[in-house]
Amino acid sequence: QAQIICGKTLAAVIDEEVKEAIASLHASFGKTPKLTVVVVGDDPASAIYVNNKVKRCRKVGIESEKLALDANIFQAELTQVIRDLSADPDTHGILLQLPLPNGMNAREILHEIAPEKDVDGFHPLNFGSFMAGSQDALAPCTPQGCLRLLKTVIDDFHGKDATVIGCSNIVGKPMAELLLQQGCSVTSVHHLSHDIEGKVRAADIIVAAAGSPHLVKADWVKPGAVVIDVGINRLRDLGDGKSGIVGDVDFEAVSKVASAITPVPGGVGPLTISYLLVNTVRAFAHQIGASKIEL
Ligand code: NAD
């Protein structure tokens, strides 16, 4: 039976680390980090995510502001809001909650976030330097969280075979890059790949980020592999008539084969927010001229 890697427990540890870093920066510089979350429209899932982020910020001592904008706002107006925040010395991190309402070009607007305040790590300057191996760039949060979860059960990544399912810019692609940086041999698969099962079965480390409920079956998993489940899939019926969230991995069956596995919910999700807090403090430290902080 696999060890269950608990994201909530690890997130609480990281919250403490972040709190300490903020206290020490405040002692030296007399300043507090501030994150502004911009949310456009009234997507119910976004509202939950944004509230969770704001709550976690407050818990660790990051000042946070939610800027809720009307769904009918023009792209030019939203662009101006982002430009103003980028120029505002009291805002150290800017997060534009996605998805944006139809008709808006998220890519164009994300490019307006000042790169040093881009706590999601989506700006091309940050993403490009991260993918080129820079340790200083603000990196996407979810893959950083996955790596931290993996580090609780793996000491040495050198030469391990890793398969990452999904290649989005938000999760799969940066995840593959982080695993390469750790010394793994990485296979990336996506919806056009042949023999996905075979490529997953060869792996010591599996990261599933496809957005496909229960895609990874027990017979896809090599005995002893470590499995990280990023997927968040809302199902109307979990089998007992109740609705809920499931991951990309058939948790019950795969737990009998893997050596360690993350649950959904309570696995990767809490860590994604942890690394939003970490990125905000890193961005803050850089902007106030502090030396690089270890987080
Ligand atoms: P995306 O839709 O942008 O990308 C999905 C990727 O998976 C694509 O590369 C696609 O080719 C691949 N894919 C889709 N179906 C596949 C299949 N059947 N077999 C193999 N590959 C397949 O999604 P995303 O933004 O990368 O998110 C992926 C999942 O992770 C979603 O469920 C999302 O909700 C979840 N997510 C969770 C967190 C978290 O904090 N836990 C954060 C971000 C995303």
mmCIF file of C-alpha atoms and ligand atoms in Angstrom:
data_model
loop_
_atom_site.group_PDB
_atom_site.id
_atom_site.type_symbol
_atom_site.label_atom_id
_atom_site.label_comp_id
_atom_site.label_asym_id
_atom_site.label_seq_id
_atom_site.Cartn_x
_atom_site.Cartn_y
_atom_site.Cartn_z
ATOM 1 C CA GLN A 1 0.000 0.000 0.000
ATOM 2 C CA ALA A 2 1.428 3.372 -1.071
ATOM 3 C CA GLN A 3 2.447 6.110 1.318
ATOM 4 C CA ILE A 4 0.031 9.008 0.941
ATOM 5 C CA ILE A 5 1.877 12.288 0.482
ATOM 6 C CA CYS A 6 -0.240 14.845 2.307
ATOM 7 C CA GLY A 7 -0.208 18.254 0.642
ATOM 8 C CA LYS A 8 -1.991 19.935 3.535
ATOM 9 C CA THR A 9 0.717 18.956 6.046
ATOM 10 C CA LEU A 10 3.532 20.074 3.757
ATOM 11 C CA ALA A 11 1.706 23.324 2.940
ATOM 12 C CA ALA A 12 1.534 24.117 6.675
ATOM 13 C CA VAL A 13 5.326 23.657 6.915
ATOM 14 C CA ILE A 14 5.891 25.997 3.950
ATOM 15 C CA ASP A 15 3.487 28.568 5.440
ATOM 16 C CA GLU A 16 5.746 28.685 8.516
ATOM 17 C CA GLU A 17 8.867 29.115 6.344
ATOM 18 C CA VAL A 18 7.164 31.955 4.448
ATOM 19 C CA LYS A 19 6.029 33.603 7.687
ATOM 20 C CA GLU A 20 9.595 33.539 9.031
ATOM 21 C CA ALA A 21 10.997 35.005 5.804
ATOM 22 C CA ILE A 22 8.433 37.832 5.919
ATOM 23 C CA ALA A 23 9.207 38.577 9.578
ATOM 24 C CA SER A 24 12.928 38.721 8.894
ATOM 25 C CA LEU A 25 12.459 41.016 5.843
ATOM 26 C CA HIS A 26 10.141 43.219 7.890
ATOM 27 C CA ALA A 27 12.736 43.453 10.656
ATOM 28 C CA SER A 28 15.408 44.618 8.183
ATOM 29 C CA PHE A 29 13.374 46.744 5.770
ATOM 30 C CA GLY A 30 10.191 47.738 7.682
ATOM 31 C CA LYS A 31 8.024 46.670 4.762
ATOM 32 C CA THR A 32 5.288 44.071 4.155
ATOM 33 C CA PRO A 33 4.630 42.231 0.866
ATOM 34 C CA LYS A 34 1.395 42.894 -0.966
ATOM 35 C CA LEU A 35 -0.315 40.716 -3.574
ATOM 36 C CA THR A 36 -3.152 42.038 -5.729
ATOM 37 C CA VAL A 37 -5.425 39.454 -7.311
ATOM 38 C CA VAL A 38 -7.390 40.659 -10.322
ATOM 39 C CA VAL A 39 -10.531 38.703 -11.094
ATOM 40 C CA VAL A 40 -12.778 39.490 -14.054
ATOM 41 C CA GLY A 41 -16.396 38.333 -14.147
ATOM 42 C CA ASP A 42 -18.114 35.898 -11.817
ATOM 43 C CA ASP A 43 -16.846 32.405 -12.661
ATOM 44 C CA PRO A 44 -17.776 30.393 -9.502
ATOM 45 C CA ALA A 45 -14.650 28.184 -9.552
ATOM 46 C CA SER A 46 -12.426 31.273 -9.895
ATOM 47 C CA ALA A 47 -14.192 32.872 -6.931
ATOM 48 C CA ILE A 48 -13.328 29.849 -4.736
ATOM 49 C CA TYR A 49 -9.694 29.788 -5.908
ATOM 50 C CA VAL A 50 -9.277 33.542 -5.355
ATOM 51 C CA ASN A 51 -10.783 33.423 -1.862
ATOM 52 C CA ASN A 52 -8.482 30.530 -0.925
ATOM 53 C CA LYS A 53 -5.474 32.480 -2.172
ATOM 54 C CA VAL A 54 -6.439 35.639 -0.298
ATOM 55 C CA LYS A 55 -7.051 33.634 2.908
ATOM 56 C CA ARG A 56 -3.673 31.880 2.722
ATOM 57 C CA CYS A 57 -1.920 35.230 2.087
ATOM 58 C CA ARG A 58 -3.451 36.731 5.211
ATOM 59 C CA LYS A 59 -2.472 33.670 7.246
ATOM 60 C CA VAL A 60 1.239 34.156 6.508
ATOM 61 C CA GLY A 61 1.285 37.966 6.703
ATOM 62 C CA ILE A 62 1.081 38.917 3.026
ATOM 63 C CA GLU A 63 -1.239 41.863 2.541
ATOM 64 C CA SER A 64 -3.675 40.990 -0.211
ATOM 65 C CA GLU A 65 -6.296 42.779 -2.205
ATOM 66 C CA LYS A 66 -8.934 41.310 -4.476
ATOM 67 C CA LEU A 67 -9.822 43.564 -7.392
ATOM 68 C CA ALA A 68 -13.130 42.283 -8.774
ATOM 69 C CA LEU A 69 -13.900 43.664 -12.238
ATOM 70 C CA ASP A 70 -17.067 43.468 -14.279
ATOM 71 C CA ALA A 71 -17.247 40.722 -16.926
ATOM 72 C CA ASN A 72 -18.073 43.367 -19.538
ATOM 73 C CA ILE A 73 -14.922 45.422 -18.980
ATOM 74 C CA PHE A 74 -13.058 46.269 -22.222
ATOM 75 C CA GLN A 75 -9.669 44.664 -22.735
ATOM 76 C CA ALA A 76 -8.115 48.150 -22.978
ATOM 77 C CA GLU A 77 -9.491 49.049 -19.527
ATOM 78 C CA LEU A 78 -8.222 45.817 -17.991
ATOM 79 C CA THR A 79 -4.835 46.445 -19.598
ATOM 80 C CA GLN A 80 -4.754 49.868 -17.945
ATOM 81 C CA VAL A 81 -5.585 48.339 -14.540
ATOM 82 C CA ILE A 82 -2.674 45.911 -14.934
ATOM 83 C CA ARG A 83 -0.325 48.701 -16.082
ATOM 84 C CA ASP A 84 -1.278 50.829 -13.056
ATOM 85 C CA LEU A 85 -0.628 47.916 -10.674
ATOM 86 C CA SER A 86 2.664 47.225 -12.411
ATOM 87 C CA ALA A 87 3.716 50.829 -11.709
ATOM 88 C CA ASP A 88 2.358 50.890 -8.123
ATOM 89 C CA PRO A 89 5.285 50.634 -5.668
ATOM 90 C CA ASP A 90 2.971 49.262 -2.928
ATOM 91 C CA THR A 91 1.993 46.196 -4.991
ATOM 92 C CA HIS A 92 4.724 43.550 -5.131
ATOM 93 C CA GLY A 93 2.809 40.720 -6.795
ATOM 94 C CA ILE A 94 0.054 40.724 -9.424
ATOM 95 C CA LEU A 95 -2.060 37.697 -10.170
ATOM 96 C CA LEU A 96 -4.568 37.736 -13.021
ATOM 97 C CA GLN A 97 -7.047 34.945 -12.307
ATOM 98 C CA LEU A 98 -7.774 32.833 -15.402
ATOM 99 C CA PRO A 99 -9.898 32.087 -17.335
ATOM 100 C CA LEU A 100 -10.871 35.525 -18.612
ATOM 101 C CA PRO A 101 -14.318 36.079 -20.142
ATOM 102 C CA ASN A 102 -14.692 35.140 -23.808
ATOM 103 C CA GLY A 103 -13.308 37.644 -26.268
ATOM 104 C CA MET A 104 -10.344 38.688 -24.109
ATOM 105 C CA ASN A 105 -6.825 37.785 -25.092
ATOM 106 C CA ALA A 106 -5.247 36.470 -21.863
ATOM 107 C CA ARG A 107 -1.805 36.194 -23.425
ATOM 108 C CA GLU A 108 -1.758 39.896 -24.419
ATOM 109 C CA ILE A 109 -2.902 40.995 -20.965
ATOM 110 C CA LEU A 110 -0.476 38.708 -19.080
ATOM 111 C CA HIS A 111 2.352 40.356 -21.041
ATOM 112 C CA GLU A 112 1.407 43.681 -19.394
ATOM 113 C CA ILE A 113 2.267 42.422 -15.889
ATOM 114 C CA ALA A 114 5.660 43.778 -14.837
ATOM 115 C CA PRO A 115 7.902 40.666 -14.988
ATOM 116 C CA GLU A 116 9.248 41.292 -11.467
ATOM 117 C CA LYS A 117 5.639 41.184 -10.115
ATOM 118 C CA ASP A 118 4.557 38.174 -12.183
ATOM 119 C CA VAL A 119 4.024 35.737 -9.287
ATOM 120 C CA ASP A 120 2.402 33.109 -11.546
ATOM 121 C CA GLY A 121 5.547 32.940 -13.685
ATOM 122 C CA PHE A 122 3.536 33.216 -16.905
ATOM 123 C CA HIS A 123 5.215 36.274 -18.440
ATOM 124 C CA PRO A 124 7.390 35.207 -21.412
ATOM 125 C CA LEU A 125 10.486 36.784 -19.848
ATOM 126 C CA ASN A 126 10.089 34.690 -16.686
ATOM 127 C CA PHE A 127 8.948 31.568 -18.489
ATOM 128 C CA GLY A 128 11.775 31.859 -21.021
ATOM 129 C CA SER A 129 14.504 32.324 -18.412
ATOM 130 C CA PHE A 130 13.066 29.525 -16.271
ATOM 131 C CA MET A 131 13.003 27.140 -19.245
ATOM 132 C CA ALA A 132 16.585 28.183 -20.036
ATOM 133 C CA GLY A 133 17.599 27.023 -16.555
ATOM 134 C CA SER A 134 17.775 30.309 -14.613
ATOM 135 C CA GLN A 135 17.394 29.764 -10.874
ATOM 136 C CA ASP A 136 16.385 33.418 -10.368
ATOM 137 C CA ALA A 137 13.275 33.552 -12.575
ATOM 138 C CA LEU A 138 9.803 33.416 -11.015
ATOM 139 C CA ALA A 139 8.724 29.868 -11.947
ATOM 140 C CA PRO A 140 5.154 28.518 -12.317
ATOM 141 C CA CYS A 141 3.672 27.548 -8.941
ATOM 142 C CA THR A 142 2.083 24.120 -9.516
ATOM 143 C CA PRO A 143 5.246 22.377 -10.818
ATOM 144 C CA GLN A 144 7.288 23.861 -7.944
ATOM 145 C CA GLY A 145 4.705 22.367 -5.569
ATOM 146 C CA CYS A 146 4.894 18.969 -7.293
ATOM 147 C CA LEU A 147 8.678 18.934 -6.998
ATOM 148 C CA ARG A 148 8.510 19.781 -3.289
ATOM 149 C CA LEU A 149 6.033 16.904 -2.789
ATOM 150 C CA LEU A 150 8.365 14.551 -4.677
ATOM 151 C CA LYS A 151 11.295 15.636 -2.501
ATOM 152 C CA THR A 152 9.492 14.342 0.598
ATOM 153 C CA VAL A 153 9.872 10.782 -0.719
ATOM 154 C CA ILE A 154 12.832 10.909 -3.154
ATOM 155 C CA ASP A 155 16.368 11.847 -2.050
ATOM 156 C CA ASP A 156 18.198 11.362 -5.300
ATOM 157 C CA PHE A 157 16.594 12.137 -8.652
ATOM 158 C CA HIS A 158 19.703 11.427 -10.727
ATOM 159 C CA GLY A 159 18.984 9.055 -13.580
ATOM 160 C CA LYS A 160 15.378 8.390 -12.574
ATOM 161 C CA ASP A 161 12.882 7.934 -15.402
ATOM 162 C CA ALA A 162 9.993 10.394 -15.173
ATOM 163 C CA THR A 163 6.895 10.583 -17.345
ATOM 164 C CA VAL A 164 4.820 13.767 -17.323
ATOM 165 C CA ILE A 165 1.316 13.468 -18.752
ATOM 166 C CA GLY A 166 0.256 16.798 -20.252
ATOM 167 C CA CYS A 167 2.382 19.555 -21.758
ATOM 168 C CA SER A 168 0.640 22.837 -20.898
ATOM 169 C CA ASN A 169 2.725 25.940 -20.215
ATOM 170 C CA ILE A 170 1.170 26.111 -16.747
ATOM 171 C CA VAL A 171 1.923 22.581 -15.546
ATOM 172 C CA GLY A 172 3.290 19.873 -17.851
ATOM 173 C CA LYS A 173 6.032 21.718 -19.726
ATOM 174 C CA PRO A 174 7.595 23.469 -16.690
ATOM 175 C CA MET A 175 7.230 20.219 -14.678
ATOM 176 C CA ALA A 176 9.275 18.351 -17.285
ATOM 177 C CA GLU A 177 11.895 21.113 -17.144
ATOM 178 C CA LEU A 178 12.142 20.949 -13.318
ATOM 179 C CA LEU A 179 12.587 17.166 -13.432
ATOM 180 C CA LEU A 180 15.290 17.541 -16.103
ATOM 181 C CA GLN A 181 17.042 20.069 -13.854
ATOM 182 C CA GLN A 182 16.948 17.495 -11.040
ATOM 183 C CA GLY A 183 18.739 14.966 -13.253
ATOM 184 C CA CYS A 184 15.832 12.798 -14.398
ATOM 185 C CA SER A 185 15.312 11.451 -17.908
ATOM 186 C CA VAL A 186 11.946 12.890 -18.847
ATOM 187 C CA THR A 187 9.263 11.696 -21.250
ATOM 188 C CA SER A 188 6.414 14.112 -21.984
ATOM 189 C CA VAL A 189 3.158 12.693 -23.298
ATOM 190 C CA HIS A 190 0.023 14.444 -24.520
ATOM 191 C CA HIS A 191 -3.260 13.646 -26.224
ATOM 192 C CA LEU A 192 -1.526 12.847 -29.544
ATOM 193 C CA SER A 193 1.097 10.505 -28.042
ATOM 194 C CA HIS A 194 1.207 6.803 -28.990
ATOM 195 C CA ASP A 195 1.392 4.102 -26.337
ATOM 196 C CA ILE A 196 0.891 6.425 -23.358
ATOM 197 C CA GLU A 197 0.454 3.418 -21.049
ATOM 198 C CA GLY A 198 3.850 2.002 -22.049
ATOM 199 C CA LYS A 199 5.574 5.352 -21.492
ATOM 200 C CA VAL A 200 3.932 5.708 -18.072
ATOM 201 C CA ARG A 201 4.739 2.095 -17.138
ATOM 202 C CA ALA A 202 8.460 2.731 -17.751
ATOM 203 C CA ALA A 203 8.563 5.562 -15.221
ATOM 204 C CA ASP A 204 9.897 5.747 -11.655
ATOM 205 C CA ILE A 205 8.108 9.106 -11.294
ATOM 206 C CA ILE A 206 4.699 9.839 -12.824
ATOM 207 C CA VAL A 207 3.159 13.314 -12.874
ATOM 208 C CA ALA A 208 -0.388 13.286 -14.250
ATOM 209 C CA ALA A 209 -1.600 16.699 -15.467
ATOM 210 C CA ALA A 210 -4.032 15.959 -18.286
ATOM 211 C CA GLY A 211 -7.395 16.976 -16.853
ATOM 212 C CA SER A 212 -8.832 13.533 -17.629
ATOM 213 C CA PRO A 213 -10.592 11.751 -14.733
ATOM 214 C CA HIS A 214 -8.999 8.458 -13.621
ATOM 215 C CA LEU A 215 -6.844 8.295 -16.758
ATOM 216 C CA VAL A 216 -3.942 6.501 -15.025
ATOM 217 C CA LYS A 217 -4.874 2.909 -14.165
ATOM 218 C CA ALA A 218 -3.099 0.505 -11.819
ATOM 219 C CA ASP A 219 -1.668 -1.555 -14.704
ATOM 220 C CA TRP A 220 -0.053 1.613 -16.148
ATOM 221 C CA VAL A 221 2.103 1.963 -13.030
ATOM 222 C CA LYS A 222 5.413 0.206 -12.346
ATOM 223 C CA PRO A 223 5.404 -1.289 -8.834
ATOM 224 C CA GLY A 224 7.131 1.163 -6.490
ATOM 225 C CA ALA A 225 6.695 4.232 -8.713
ATOM 226 C CA VAL A 226 5.915 7.629 -7.143
ATOM 227 C CA VAL A 227 2.720 9.213 -8.477
ATOM 228 C CA ILE A 228 1.789 12.903 -8.353
ATOM 229 C CA ASP A 229 -1.785 13.658 -9.380
ATOM 230 C CA VAL A 230 -2.310 17.253 -10.535
ATOM 231 C CA GLY A 231 -5.736 16.750 -12.114
ATOM 232 C CA ILE A 232 -8.840 18.498 -10.817
ATOM 233 C CA ASN A 233 -11.906 17.040 -12.483
ATOM 234 C CA ARG A 234 -15.412 17.863 -11.313
ATOM 235 C CA LEU A 235 -17.726 14.872 -11.616
ATOM 236 C CA ARG A 236 -21.490 15.114 -11.240
ATOM 237 C CA ASP A 237 -21.639 11.608 -9.803
ATOM 238 C CA LEU A 238 -18.754 9.977 -7.951
ATOM 239 C CA GLY A 239 -20.575 6.646 -8.060
ATOM 240 C CA ASP A 240 -22.570 7.261 -4.890
ATOM 241 C CA GLY A 241 -24.852 9.853 -6.459
ATOM 242 C CA LYS A 242 -22.821 12.718 -4.962
ATOM 243 C CA SER A 243 -20.827 15.233 -7.012
ATOM 244 C CA GLY A 244 -17.171 15.937 -6.257
ATOM 245 C CA ILE A 245 -13.605 16.271 -7.440
ATOM 246 C CA VAL A 246 -11.353 13.481 -8.703
ATOM 247 C CA GLY A 247 -7.826 13.475 -10.046
ATOM 248 C CA ASP A 248 -6.264 12.066 -13.212
ATOM 249 C CA VAL A 249 -5.252 8.885 -11.359
ATOM 250 C CA ASP A 250 -7.415 5.963 -10.274
ATOM 251 C CA PHE A 251 -6.335 6.558 -6.662
ATOM 252 C CA GLU A 252 -7.734 3.421 -4.995
ATOM 253 C CA ALA A 253 -6.249 0.971 -7.511
ATOM 254 C CA VAL A 254 -2.955 2.812 -8.098
ATOM 255 C CA SER A 255 -2.332 3.086 -4.311
ATOM 256 C CA LYS A 256 -1.916 -0.687 -4.276
ATOM 257 C CA VAL A 257 0.966 -0.539 -6.793
ATOM 258 C CA ALA A 258 2.784 2.771 -6.247
ATOM 259 C CA SER A 259 5.204 3.414 -3.368
ATOM 260 C CA ALA A 260 3.828 6.921 -2.780
ATOM 261 C CA ILE A 261 0.922 8.921 -4.167
ATOM 262 C CA THR A 262 -0.796 12.296 -3.703
ATOM 263 C CA PRO A 263 -4.549 12.415 -3.031
ATOM 264 C CA VAL A 264 -7.090 14.669 -4.775
ATOM 265 C CA PRO A 265 -8.136 16.885 -3.103
ATOM 266 C CA GLY A 266 -5.450 17.618 -0.498
ATOM 267 C CA GLY A 267 -2.364 16.833 -2.576
ATOM 268 C CA VAL A 268 -1.024 19.250 -5.154
ATOM 269 C CA GLY A 269 -3.731 21.928 -4.679
ATOM 270 C CA PRO A 270 -2.520 23.316 -1.310
ATOM 271 C CA LEU A 271 1.074 23.351 -2.624
ATOM 272 C CA THR A 272 0.150 25.463 -5.650
ATOM 273 C CA ILE A 273 -0.964 28.204 -3.265
ATOM 274 C CA SER A 274 2.166 27.679 -1.118
ATOM 275 C CA TYR A 275 4.329 28.513 -4.107
ATOM 276 C CA LEU A 276 2.199 31.542 -4.916
ATOM 277 C CA LEU A 277 3.119 32.775 -1.409
ATOM 278 C CA VAL A 278 6.774 31.839 -1.961
ATOM 279 C CA ASN A 279 6.869 33.633 -5.343
ATOM 280 C CA THR A 280 5.241 36.718 -3.799
ATOM 281 C CA VAL A 281 7.889 36.872 -1.072
ATOM 282 C CA ARG A 282 10.676 36.285 -3.612
ATOM 283 C CA ALA A 283 9.278 39.087 -5.809
ATOM 284 C CA PHE A 284 8.950 41.369 -2.762
ATOM 285 C CA ALA A 285 12.510 40.658 -1.599
ATOM 286 C CA HIS A 286 13.859 41.450 -5.059
ATOM 287 C CA GLN A 287 11.867 44.716 -5.274
ATOM 288 C CA ILE A 288 12.970 46.040 -1.886
ATOM 289 C CA GLY A 289 16.595 45.198 -2.651
ATOM 290 C CA ALA A 290 17.012 42.317 -0.192
ATOM 291 C CA SER A 291 19.487 39.596 -1.045
ATOM 292 C CA LYS A 292 18.057 36.391 -2.476
ATOM 293 C CA ILE A 293 15.975 34.550 0.111
ATOM 294 C CA GLU A 294 16.098 30.787 0.628
ATOM 295 C CA LEU A 295 12.590 29.390 0.326
HETATM 296 P P1 NAD B 1 -4.520 21.877 -20.232
HETATM 297 O O1 NAD B 1 -5.868 21.500 -20.729
HETATM 298 O O2 NAD B 1 -3.955 23.210 -20.576
HETATM 299 O O3 NAD B 1 -3.470 20.785 -20.743
HETATM 300 C C1 NAD B 1 -3.748 19.418 -20.690
HETATM 301 C C2 NAD B 1 -2.610 18.633 -21.304
HETATM 302 O O4 NAD B 1 -2.904 17.257 -21.141
HETATM 303 C C3 NAD B 1 -2.417 18.861 -22.798
HETATM 304 O O5 NAD B 1 -1.029 18.837 -23.083
HETATM 305 C C4 NAD B 1 -3.118 17.652 -23.437
HETATM 306 O O6 NAD B 1 -2.527 17.275 -24.683
HETATM 307 C C5 NAD B 1 -2.879 16.581 -22.393
HETATM 308 N N1 NAD B 1 -3.939 15.565 -22.370
HETATM 309 C C6 NAD B 1 -5.282 15.759 -22.306
HETATM 310 N N2 NAD B 1 -5.934 14.583 -22.288
HETATM 311 C C7 NAD B 1 -4.979 13.620 -22.367
HETATM 312 C C8 NAD B 1 -5.016 12.212 -22.394
HETATM 313 N N3 NAD B 1 -6.175 11.552 -22.361
HETATM 314 N N4 NAD B 1 -3.856 11.543 -22.459
HETATM 315 C C9 NAD B 1 -2.669 12.209 -22.484
HETATM 316 N N5 NAD B 1 -2.575 13.543 -22.459
HETATM 317 C C10 NAD B 1 -3.710 14.244 -22.405
HETATM 318 O O7 NAD B 1 -4.578 21.661 -18.656
HETATM 319 P P2 NAD B 1 -3.629 22.206 -17.478
HETATM 320 O O8 NAD B 1 -3.909 23.635 -17.229
HETATM 321 O O9 NAD B 1 -2.226 21.774 -17.702
HETATM 322 O O10 NAD B 1 -4.226 21.379 -16.255
HETATM 323 C C11 NAD B 1 -4.215 19.959 -16.232
HETATM 324 C C12 NAD B 1 -5.025 19.467 -15.057
HETATM 325 O O11 NAD B 1 -4.424 19.930 -13.856
HETATM 326 C C13 NAD B 1 -6.466 19.990 -15.016
HETATM 327 O O12 NAD B 1 -7.287 19.006 -14.438
HETATM 328 C C14 NAD B 1 -6.377 21.187 -14.088
HETATM 329 O O13 NAD B 1 -7.604 21.466 -13.452
HETATM 330 C C15 NAD B 1 -5.356 20.685 -13.103
HETATM 331 N N6 NAD B 1 -4.605 21.739 -12.411
HETATM 332 C C16 NAD B 1 -4.483 21.591 -11.075
HETATM 333 C C17 NAD B 1 -3.751 22.518 -10.352
HETATM 334 C C18 NAD B 1 -3.605 22.325 -8.884
HETATM 335 O O14 NAD B 1 -3.211 23.233 -8.189
HETATM 336 N N7 NAD B 1 -3.884 21.151 -8.353
HETATM 337 C C19 NAD B 1 -3.153 23.609 -10.993
HETATM 338 C C20 NAD B 1 -3.275 23.716 -12.382
HETATM 339 C C21 NAD B 1 -4.011 22.753 -13.082
#
